[in-house]
C-alpha cells in the first residue's frame, strides 16, 4: 500500500468513526478528492484488513466494528508522540524483528515500527523461540541512537522500563527481571524485550528493539500471564500497542539526552531480582557471577555480591538460586 492510499484509508476510517450512523460514498469521494469507484476500493481494502463495514444502498457505509489488531490505522490515532514516523504491519508475520531489520538495512529512519498480532517464527533472547500466538502485540522499533556502541548496553533496560510504563497506563503493574523481562506479582512473564543491532566500530548503524506482550492469552499459564488476565478486561490490541510504544518513546528520548542515571531509582524500585540469590551465566552457559543481588548501578549493571566481592554484571542470563 502506498503512503497516499494509507493516508486516504485513515481518512475513510476516521469519517466512519465520526459518523456512527453511516456516511455516503459521495461525501467520502468529495472529501478525499477521488471517484466513488476509488472509495469502493478503499472500503474493500479495509474489509480485507478486518474492518467490518456495512454498505446500505442509498445511505452509504457504516462501520460495524474495527479489527482487533495492532494495525497502523488503529494504532496511529492513539499515540501521544510523534516519534514513530512510520508504522507497518499489523496482522501476522514471521518475526517483526526480522521485518524491522530489513527496513533498517534499507535505510528506514529511526521511529519506524513493525507491528503484528501474531508471529510464526518469533525469536527470544539467547536464540530461544518466542511463542507468539494470535492476540498478542509484537512490535519492533528501528532506533538509531546518537551514542557510542558501549553506551547502548543499557538500552534493553531503557526499553524494558518504557514497556513497563506503558503497561502501567493500562493498569497492569509489572516488575523488571534484569535485564528486560517483565513479570507480574506472582513472577509469571507478561512481556519480553529483544534488542538486535549493527554497529561499525563505535558507531551504531541501527538497533531494532523488539517487544512481545501477551495480550489476550498466555502461551503457558504456569509461567506466563496475559494483559487481559491481569487487567481484568479485554484490552484492545491497538490500545495495548499504542501504550507500549508511547512508553518506549518516553524512556528512549529521555535516555538520549540524560543517559540512564534518571532511571536508576525507578528501575531499582521495580527490580524483581533485588535481594534475591542468583546465578548469572553468559550466552555459552559459563558462570559469570553467583551471589545475592543488591541492586542496579547508575550504568544499569546488575550488582551481585559474590564470595569474592561485588561483581557489576553487564550482560547475562539470570536464574534464581535455591538456598
Ligand atoms: C525474550 O524474553 O526472550 C525476548 C522476547 C522478545 C520477543 C519479541 S516479539 C517482537 C519481536 N520479534 C521477535 O521475533 N522477537 C521480538
PDB file of C-alpha atoms in Angstrom, residues 21-282:
ATOM      1  CA  UNK A  21     -24.966   6.264  11.577  1.00  0.00           C
ATOM      2  CA  UNK A  22     -23.096   5.938   8.292  1.00  0.00           C
ATOM      3  CA  UNK A  23     -21.540   8.196   5.670  1.00  0.00           C
ATOM      4  CA  UNK A  24     -22.376   8.363   1.985  1.00  0.00           C
ATOM      5  CA  UNK A  25     -19.961   7.231  -0.703  1.00  0.00           C
ATOM      6  CA  UNK A  26     -20.430  10.591  -2.361  1.00  0.00           C
ATOM      7  CA  UNK A  27     -19.348  12.504   0.736  1.00  0.00           C
ATOM      8  CA  UNK A  28     -16.307  10.279   1.140  1.00  0.00           C
ATOM      9  CA  UNK A  29     -15.421  10.739  -2.534  1.00  0.00           C
ATOM     10  CA  UNK A  30     -15.690  14.535  -2.252  1.00  0.00           C
ATOM     11  CA  UNK A  31     -13.696  14.605   0.990  1.00  0.00           C
ATOM     12  CA  UNK A  32     -10.903  12.510  -0.479  1.00  0.00           C
ATOM     13  CA  UNK A  33     -10.988  14.130  -3.901  1.00  0.00           C
ATOM     14  CA  UNK A  34     -11.384  10.729  -5.584  1.00  0.00           C
ATOM     15  CA  UNK A  35     -14.108   8.907  -7.529  1.00  0.00           C
ATOM     16  CA  UNK A  36     -16.788   6.750  -5.883  1.00  0.00           C
ATOM     17  CA  UNK A  37     -15.187   3.719  -7.516  1.00  0.00           C
ATOM     18  CA  UNK A  38     -11.952   4.586  -5.724  1.00  0.00           C
ATOM     19  CA  UNK A  39     -13.896   4.905  -2.455  1.00  0.00           C
ATOM     20  CA  UNK A  40     -15.317   1.413  -3.004  1.00  0.00           C
ATOM     21  CA  UNK A  41     -11.787   0.097  -3.497  1.00  0.00           C
ATOM     22  CA  UNK A  42     -10.648   1.666  -0.216  1.00  0.00           C
ATOM     23  CA  UNK A  43     -13.660   0.137   1.556  1.00  0.00           C
ATOM     24  CA  UNK A  44     -12.772  -3.268   0.088  1.00  0.00           C
ATOM     25  CA  UNK A  45      -9.152  -2.908   1.197  1.00  0.00           C
ATOM     26  CA  UNK A  46     -10.296  -2.010   4.720  1.00  0.00           C
ATOM     27  CA  UNK A  47     -12.572  -5.056   4.815  1.00  0.00           C
ATOM     28  CA  UNK A  48      -9.593  -7.199   3.868  1.00  0.00           C
ATOM     29  CA  UNK A  49      -7.745  -5.727   6.851  1.00  0.00           C
ATOM     30  CA  UNK A  50     -10.594  -6.898   9.103  1.00  0.00           C
ATOM     31  CA  UNK A  51     -12.869  -3.834   9.251  1.00  0.00           C
ATOM     32  CA  UNK A  52     -16.499  -4.866   9.237  1.00  0.00           C
ATOM     33  CA  UNK A  53     -18.182  -2.218   7.078  1.00  0.00           C
ATOM     34  CA  UNK A  54     -21.822  -2.345   6.082  1.00  0.00           C
ATOM     35  CA  UNK A  55     -22.878  -0.866   2.725  1.00  0.00           C
ATOM     36  CA  UNK A  56     -26.512   0.255   2.614  1.00  0.00           C
ATOM     37  CA  UNK A  57     -27.930   1.225  -0.775  1.00  0.00           C
ATOM     38  CA  UNK A  58     -28.767   4.904  -0.864  1.00  0.00           C
ATOM     39  CA  UNK A  59     -27.372   5.502   2.622  1.00  0.00           C
ATOM     40  CA  UNK A  60     -23.661   4.759   2.333  1.00  0.00           C
ATOM     41  CA  UNK A  61     -21.176   2.978   4.521  1.00  0.00           C
ATOM     42  CA  UNK A  62     -21.329   2.239   8.220  1.00  0.00           C
ATOM     43  CA  UNK A  63     -18.531   0.905  10.438  1.00  0.00           C
ATOM     44  CA  UNK A  64     -19.850  -2.109  12.321  1.00  0.00           C
ATOM     45  CA  UNK A  65     -16.570  -2.983  14.046  1.00  0.00           C
ATOM     46  CA  UNK A  66     -12.873  -2.279  13.586  1.00  0.00           C
ATOM     47  CA  UNK A  67     -10.409  -5.194  13.635  1.00  0.00           C
ATOM     48  CA  UNK A  68      -8.913  -6.127  16.979  1.00  0.00           C
ATOM     49  CA  UNK A  69      -5.318  -5.919  15.802  1.00  0.00           C
ATOM     50  CA  UNK A  70      -2.421  -3.504  16.200  1.00  0.00           C
ATOM     51  CA  UNK A  71      -2.913  -2.164  12.675  1.00  0.00           C
ATOM     52  CA  UNK A  72      -1.147   1.115  11.902  1.00  0.00           C
ATOM     53  CA  UNK A  73      -4.544   2.645  11.043  1.00  0.00           C
ATOM     54  CA  UNK A  74      -5.794   1.807  14.543  1.00  0.00           C
ATOM     55  CA  UNK A  75      -2.609   2.491  16.496  1.00  0.00           C
ATOM     56  CA  UNK A  76      -1.579   5.814  14.934  1.00  0.00           C
ATOM     57  CA  UNK A  77      -4.538   7.875  16.286  1.00  0.00           C
ATOM     58  CA  UNK A  78      -3.913   6.550  19.812  1.00  0.00           C
ATOM     59  CA  UNK A  79      -0.243   7.558  20.019  1.00  0.00           C
ATOM     60  CA  UNK A  80       0.729  10.558  22.153  1.00  0.00           C
ATOM     61  CA  UNK A  81       4.088  11.049  20.465  1.00  0.00           C
ATOM     62  CA  UNK A  82       5.340  11.965  17.013  1.00  0.00           C
ATOM     63  CA  UNK A  83       8.451   9.805  17.465  1.00  0.00           C
ATOM     64  CA  UNK A  84       7.020   6.994  15.352  1.00  0.00           C
ATOM     65  CA  UNK A  85       7.416   8.259  11.825  1.00  0.00           C
ATOM     66  CA  UNK A  86       6.383   5.077  10.028  1.00  0.00           C
ATOM     67  CA  UNK A  87       4.117   2.228  11.142  1.00  0.00           C
ATOM     68  CA  UNK A  88       3.917  -1.050   9.222  1.00  0.00           C
ATOM     69  CA  UNK A  89       2.284  -4.460   9.548  1.00  0.00           C
ATOM     70  CA  UNK A  90      -0.468  -5.313  11.998  1.00  0.00           C
ATOM     71  CA  UNK A  91      -1.697  -8.892  11.490  1.00  0.00           C
ATOM     72  CA  UNK A  92       0.613 -11.885  11.003  1.00  0.00           C
ATOM     73  CA  UNK A  93       4.292 -12.041  10.150  1.00  0.00           C
ATOM     74  CA  UNK A  94       7.282 -14.306  10.715  1.00  0.00           C
ATOM     75  CA  UNK A  95       9.162 -12.043  13.100  1.00  0.00           C
ATOM     76  CA  UNK A  96       8.695  -8.288  13.436  1.00  0.00           C
ATOM     77  CA  UNK A  97      12.384  -8.062  14.377  1.00  0.00           C
ATOM     78  CA  UNK A  98      13.313  -9.615  11.025  1.00  0.00           C
ATOM     79  CA  UNK A  99      10.978  -7.226   9.193  1.00  0.00           C
ATOM     80  CA  UNK A 100      12.311  -4.189  11.055  1.00  0.00           C
ATOM     81  CA  UNK A 101      15.874  -5.316  10.461  1.00  0.00           C
ATOM     82  CA  UNK A 102      15.224  -5.458   6.688  1.00  0.00           C
ATOM     83  CA  UNK A 103      13.738  -1.969   6.813  1.00  0.00           C
ATOM     84  CA  UNK A 104      16.711  -0.714   8.858  1.00  0.00           C
ATOM     85  CA  UNK A 105      19.130  -2.178   6.308  1.00  0.00           C
ATOM     86  CA  UNK A 106      17.185  -0.391   3.558  1.00  0.00           C
ATOM     87  CA  UNK A 107      17.737   2.862   5.468  1.00  0.00           C
ATOM     88  CA  UNK A 108      14.402   3.244   7.284  1.00  0.00           C
ATOM     89  CA  UNK A 109      14.551   6.175   9.705  1.00  0.00           C
ATOM     90  CA  UNK A 110      14.559   5.978  13.461  1.00  0.00           C
ATOM     91  CA  UNK A 111      10.999   5.620  14.723  1.00  0.00           C
ATOM     92  CA  UNK A 112       9.985   3.087  12.059  1.00  0.00           C
ATOM     93  CA  UNK A 113       7.842   0.360  13.656  1.00  0.00           C
ATOM     94  CA  UNK A 114       6.675  -3.066  12.514  1.00  0.00           C
ATOM     95  CA  UNK A 115       3.633  -4.448  14.332  1.00  0.00           C
ATOM     96  CA  UNK A 116       1.885  -7.818  14.416  1.00  0.00           C
ATOM     97  CA  UNK A 117      -0.819  -9.604  16.392  1.00  0.00           C
ATOM     98  CA  UNK A 118       0.790 -12.975  15.669  1.00  0.00           C
ATOM     99  CA  UNK A 119       4.243 -14.225  14.672  1.00  0.00           C
ATOM    100  CA  UNK A 120       5.055 -17.557  13.093  1.00  0.00           C
ATOM    101  CA  UNK A 121       8.798 -17.516  13.921  1.00  0.00           C
ATOM    102  CA  UNK A 122       9.107 -15.152  16.875  1.00  0.00           C
ATOM    103  CA  UNK A 123      12.555 -15.059  18.417  1.00  0.00           C
ATOM    104  CA  UNK A 124      13.553 -14.550  22.039  1.00  0.00           C
ATOM    105  CA  UNK A 125      16.836 -13.836  23.774  1.00  0.00           C
ATOM    106  CA  UNK A 126      19.749 -16.267  23.631  1.00  0.00           C
ATOM    107  CA  UNK A 127      18.486 -17.987  20.476  1.00  0.00           C
ATOM    108  CA  UNK A 128      15.246 -19.148  22.101  1.00  0.00           C
ATOM    109  CA  UNK A 129      11.882 -19.215  20.342  1.00  0.00           C
ATOM    110  CA  UNK A 130       9.280 -16.680  21.397  1.00  0.00           C
ATOM    111  CA  UNK A 131       5.821 -18.175  21.324  1.00  0.00           C
ATOM    112  CA  UNK A 132       3.668 -15.597  19.536  1.00  0.00           C
ATOM    113  CA  UNK A 133       0.053 -16.793  19.351  1.00  0.00           C
ATOM    114  CA  UNK A 134      -2.693 -14.587  17.866  1.00  0.00           C
ATOM    115  CA  UNK A 135      -3.961 -11.925  20.236  1.00  0.00           C
ATOM    116  CA  UNK A 136      -0.571 -10.617  21.272  1.00  0.00           C
ATOM    117  CA  UNK A 137       1.268  -7.425  20.487  1.00  0.00           C
ATOM    118  CA  UNK A 138       4.599  -7.962  18.786  1.00  0.00           C
ATOM    119  CA  UNK A 139       6.386  -4.736  17.923  1.00  0.00           C
ATOM    120  CA  UNK A 140       9.838  -3.855  16.650  1.00  0.00           C
ATOM    121  CA  UNK A 141      11.165  -0.321  16.570  1.00  0.00           C
ATOM    122  CA  UNK A 142      14.105   0.893  14.486  1.00  0.00           C
ATOM    123  CA  UNK A 143      16.398   3.049  16.623  1.00  0.00           C
ATOM    124  CA  UNK A 144      19.476   4.974  15.543  1.00  0.00           C
ATOM    125  CA  UNK A 145      20.790   6.310  18.850  1.00  0.00           C
ATOM    126  CA  UNK A 146      23.434   9.015  18.682  1.00  0.00           C
ATOM    127  CA  UNK A 147      25.690   7.345  21.244  1.00  0.00           C
ATOM    128  CA  UNK A 148      28.800   5.214  21.019  1.00  0.00           C
ATOM    129  CA  UNK A 149      28.310   1.433  20.982  1.00  0.00           C
ATOM    130  CA  UNK A 150      29.315   0.722  24.621  1.00  0.00           C
ATOM    131  CA  UNK A 151      26.766   3.243  25.900  1.00  0.00           C
ATOM    132  CA  UNK A 152      23.943   1.319  24.240  1.00  0.00           C
ATOM    133  CA  UNK A 153      24.499  -1.678  26.516  1.00  0.00           C
ATOM    134  CA  UNK A 154      21.913  -0.177  28.837  1.00  0.00           C
ATOM    135  CA  UNK A 155      19.303   0.264  26.118  1.00  0.00           C
ATOM    136  CA  UNK A 156      17.462  -3.027  26.840  1.00  0.00           C
ATOM    137  CA  UNK A 157      16.765  -1.721  30.348  1.00  0.00           C
ATOM    138  CA  UNK A 158      15.559   1.606  28.987  1.00  0.00           C
ATOM    139  CA  UNK A 159      13.196  -0.127  26.557  1.00  0.00           C
ATOM    140  CA  UNK A 160      12.006  -2.571  29.229  1.00  0.00           C
ATOM    141  CA  UNK A 161      11.216   0.327  31.533  1.00  0.00           C
ATOM    142  CA  UNK A 162       9.307   2.040  28.721  1.00  0.00           C
ATOM    143  CA  UNK A 163       7.208  -1.094  28.194  1.00  0.00           C
ATOM    144  CA  UNK A 164       6.557  -1.301  31.945  1.00  0.00           C
ATOM    145  CA  UNK A 165       5.391   2.324  31.999  1.00  0.00           C
ATOM    146  CA  UNK A 166       3.144   1.632  29.021  1.00  0.00           C
ATOM    147  CA  UNK A 167       1.554  -1.318  30.811  1.00  0.00           C
ATOM    148  CA  UNK A 168       1.143   0.815  33.969  1.00  0.00           C
ATOM    149  CA  UNK A 169      -1.014   3.165  31.899  1.00  0.00           C
ATOM    150  CA  UNK A 170      -3.351   0.213  31.270  1.00  0.00           C
ATOM    151  CA  UNK A 171      -3.461  -0.725  34.953  1.00  0.00           C
ATOM    152  CA  UNK A 172      -1.049  -3.647  34.578  1.00  0.00           C
ATOM    153  CA  UNK A 173       1.836  -3.321  37.022  1.00  0.00           C
ATOM    154  CA  UNK A 174       4.958  -5.317  36.355  1.00  0.00           C
ATOM    155  CA  UNK A 175       8.383  -5.867  37.855  1.00  0.00           C
ATOM    156  CA  UNK A 176      11.536  -5.946  35.774  1.00  0.00           C
ATOM    157  CA  UNK A 177      13.732  -9.003  35.840  1.00  0.00           C
ATOM    158  CA  UNK A 178      17.111  -7.685  34.731  1.00  0.00           C
ATOM    159  CA  UNK A 179      17.888  -7.158  32.003  1.00  0.00           C
ATOM    160  CA  UNK A 180      14.459  -6.945  30.359  1.00  0.00           C
ATOM    161  CA  UNK A 181      11.784  -9.446  31.322  1.00  0.00           C
ATOM    162  CA  UNK A 182       8.501  -8.047  32.606  1.00  0.00           C
ATOM    163  CA  UNK A 183       6.916 -10.154  35.310  1.00  0.00           C
ATOM    164  CA  UNK A 184       3.667  -9.848  37.222  1.00  0.00           C
ATOM    165  CA  UNK A 185       3.425 -10.033  41.028  1.00  0.00           C
ATOM    166  CA  UNK A 186       3.467 -13.840  41.098  1.00  0.00           C
ATOM    167  CA  UNK A 187       6.575 -13.918  38.852  1.00  0.00           C
ATOM    168  CA  UNK A 188       4.916 -15.047  35.633  1.00  0.00           C
ATOM    169  CA  UNK A 189       6.207 -13.371  32.473  1.00  0.00           C
ATOM    170  CA  UNK A 190       3.997 -10.820  30.725  1.00  0.00           C
ATOM    171  CA  UNK A 191       6.430  -9.381  28.195  1.00  0.00           C
ATOM    172  CA  UNK A 192       9.980  -9.656  26.919  1.00  0.00           C
ATOM    173  CA  UNK A 193      12.379  -7.430  25.018  1.00  0.00           C
ATOM    174  CA  UNK A 194      14.965  -8.409  22.407  1.00  0.00           C
ATOM    175  CA  UNK A 195      17.448  -5.899  21.034  1.00  0.00           C
ATOM    176  CA  UNK A 196      19.492  -6.599  17.929  1.00  0.00           C
ATOM    177  CA  UNK A 197      21.692  -4.233  16.021  1.00  0.00           C
ATOM    178  CA  UNK A 198      24.571  -3.365  13.800  1.00  0.00           C
ATOM    179  CA  UNK A 199      27.488  -1.131  14.625  1.00  0.00           C
ATOM    180  CA  UNK A 200      30.622  -0.092  12.806  1.00  0.00           C
ATOM    181  CA  UNK A 201      33.271   0.182  15.479  1.00  0.00           C
ATOM    182  CA  UNK A 202      31.912   2.677  17.981  1.00  0.00           C
ATOM    183  CA  UNK A 203      29.203   3.966  15.670  1.00  0.00           C
ATOM    184  CA  UNK A 204      25.767   2.415  15.880  1.00  0.00           C
ATOM    185  CA  UNK A 205      24.152   1.929  12.463  1.00  0.00           C
ATOM    186  CA  UNK A 206      20.825   0.737  13.793  1.00  0.00           C
ATOM    187  CA  UNK A 207      19.204  -1.131  16.640  1.00  0.00           C
ATOM    188  CA  UNK A 208      15.915  -2.985  16.437  1.00  0.00           C
ATOM    189  CA  UNK A 209      14.094  -3.075  19.766  1.00  0.00           C
ATOM    190  CA  UNK A 210      11.583  -5.929  19.684  1.00  0.00           C
ATOM    191  CA  UNK A 211       8.872  -6.284  22.292  1.00  0.00           C
ATOM    192  CA  UNK A 212       6.470  -9.159  22.748  1.00  0.00           C
ATOM    193  CA  UNK A 213       3.477  -8.707  25.062  1.00  0.00           C
ATOM    194  CA  UNK A 214       0.968 -11.421  25.945  1.00  0.00           C
ATOM    195  CA  UNK A 215      -2.335  -9.727  25.163  1.00  0.00           C
ATOM    196  CA  UNK A 216      -5.366 -11.999  25.142  1.00  0.00           C
ATOM    197  CA  UNK A 217      -3.723 -15.137  26.470  1.00  0.00           C
ATOM    198  CA  UNK A 218      -0.504 -16.514  27.901  1.00  0.00           C
ATOM    199  CA  UNK A 219       1.381 -19.224  25.979  1.00  0.00           C
ATOM    200  CA  UNK A 220       1.945 -21.237  29.179  1.00  0.00           C
ATOM    201  CA  UNK A 221      -0.323 -20.153  32.054  1.00  0.00           C
ATOM    202  CA  UNK A 222       2.013 -21.666  34.668  1.00  0.00           C
ATOM    203  CA  UNK A 223       4.937 -19.441  33.664  1.00  0.00           C
ATOM    204  CA  UNK A 224       3.329 -16.586  31.733  1.00  0.00           C
ATOM    205  CA  UNK A 225       0.435 -14.169  32.241  1.00  0.00           C
ATOM    206  CA  UNK A 226      -1.601 -12.025  29.866  1.00  0.00           C
ATOM    207  CA  UNK A 227      -2.572  -8.368  29.945  1.00  0.00           C
ATOM    208  CA  UNK A 228      -6.274  -9.305  29.793  1.00  0.00           C
ATOM    209  CA  UNK A 229      -5.953 -11.600  32.775  1.00  0.00           C
ATOM    210  CA  UNK A 230      -4.019  -9.042  34.829  1.00  0.00           C
ATOM    211  CA  UNK A 231      -6.202  -6.054  33.922  1.00  0.00           C
ATOM    212  CA  UNK A 232      -9.457  -7.988  34.275  1.00  0.00           C
ATOM    213  CA  UNK A 233     -10.731  -6.627  30.957  1.00  0.00           C
ATOM    214  CA  UNK A 234     -10.346  -7.081  27.239  1.00  0.00           C
ATOM    215  CA  UNK A 235      -7.724  -4.508  26.267  1.00  0.00           C
ATOM    216  CA  UNK A 236      -7.946  -3.653  22.543  1.00  0.00           C
ATOM    217  CA  UNK A 237      -4.691  -4.719  20.914  1.00  0.00           C
ATOM    218  CA  UNK A 238      -4.290  -1.331  19.217  1.00  0.00           C
ATOM    219  CA  UNK A 239      -4.541   0.381  22.627  1.00  0.00           C
ATOM    220  CA  UNK A 240      -2.008  -2.071  24.048  1.00  0.00           C
ATOM    221  CA  UNK A 241       0.394  -1.407  21.177  1.00  0.00           C
ATOM    222  CA  UNK A 242      -0.003   2.373  21.485  1.00  0.00           C
ATOM    223  CA  UNK A 243       0.573   2.326  25.258  1.00  0.00           C
ATOM    224  CA  UNK A 244       3.736   0.243  24.870  1.00  0.00           C
ATOM    225  CA  UNK A 245       5.065   2.416  22.026  1.00  0.00           C
ATOM    226  CA  UNK A 246       4.348   5.628  23.957  1.00  0.00           C
ATOM    227  CA  UNK A 247       6.226   4.172  26.916  1.00  0.00           C
ATOM    228  CA  UNK A 248       9.236   3.242  24.790  1.00  0.00           C
ATOM    229  CA  UNK A 249       9.383   6.655  23.095  1.00  0.00           C
ATOM    230  CA  UNK A 250       9.269   8.355  26.506  1.00  0.00           C
ATOM    231  CA  UNK A 251      12.165   6.462  28.071  1.00  0.00           C
ATOM    232  CA  UNK A 252      14.227   6.270  24.889  1.00  0.00           C
ATOM    233  CA  UNK A 253      14.111  10.011  24.197  1.00  0.00           C
ATOM    234  CA  UNK A 254      14.966  10.875  27.817  1.00  0.00           C
ATOM    235  CA  UNK A 255      17.855   8.392  27.764  1.00  0.00           C
ATOM    236  CA  UNK A 256      19.208  10.026  24.597  1.00  0.00           C
ATOM    237  CA  UNK A 257      19.516  13.351  26.392  1.00  0.00           C
ATOM    238  CA  UNK A 258      20.214  12.337  30.016  1.00  0.00           C
ATOM    239  CA  UNK A 259      21.575   8.777  29.979  1.00  0.00           C
ATOM    240  CA  UNK A 260      20.447   6.016  32.331  1.00  0.00           C
ATOM    241  CA  UNK A 261      21.025   7.822  35.656  1.00  0.00           C
ATOM    242  CA  UNK A 262      17.484   9.368  35.795  1.00  0.00           C
ATOM    243  CA  UNK A 263      16.007   5.849  35.519  1.00  0.00           C
ATOM    244  CA  UNK A 264      18.217   4.036  38.014  1.00  0.00           C
ATOM    245  CA  UNK A 265      15.935   4.638  41.021  1.00  0.00           C
ATOM    246  CA  UNK A 266      12.767   3.699  39.128  1.00  0.00           C
ATOM    247  CA  UNK A 267      14.381   0.569  37.717  1.00  0.00           C
ATOM    248  CA  UNK A 268      15.613  -0.371  41.163  1.00  0.00           C
ATOM    249  CA  UNK A 269      12.131   0.124  42.602  1.00  0.00           C
ATOM    250  CA  UNK A 270      10.718  -2.279  40.032  1.00  0.00           C
ATOM    251  CA  UNK A 271      13.571  -4.736  40.181  1.00  0.00           C
ATOM    252  CA  UNK A 272      12.398  -8.286  40.698  1.00  0.00           C
ATOM    253  CA  UNK A 273      15.882  -9.588  41.469  1.00  0.00           C
ATOM    254  CA  UNK A 274      16.991  -7.187  44.205  1.00  0.00           C
ATOM    255  CA  UNK A 275      17.735  -9.083  47.414  1.00  0.00           C
ATOM    256  CA  UNK A 276      17.499 -12.463  45.693  1.00  0.00           C
ATOM    257  CA  UNK A 277      20.174 -15.178  45.345  1.00  0.00           C
ATOM    258  CA  UNK A 278      21.075 -15.678  41.668  1.00  0.00           C
ATOM    259  CA  UNK A 279      23.343 -17.376  39.171  1.00  0.00           C
ATOM    260  CA  UNK A 280      24.304 -15.353  36.108  1.00  0.00           C
ATOM    261  CA  UNK A 281      25.631 -17.167  33.039  1.00  0.00           C
ATOM    262  CA  UNK A 282      26.858 -15.877  29.701  1.00  0.00           C
TER     263      UNK A 282
END
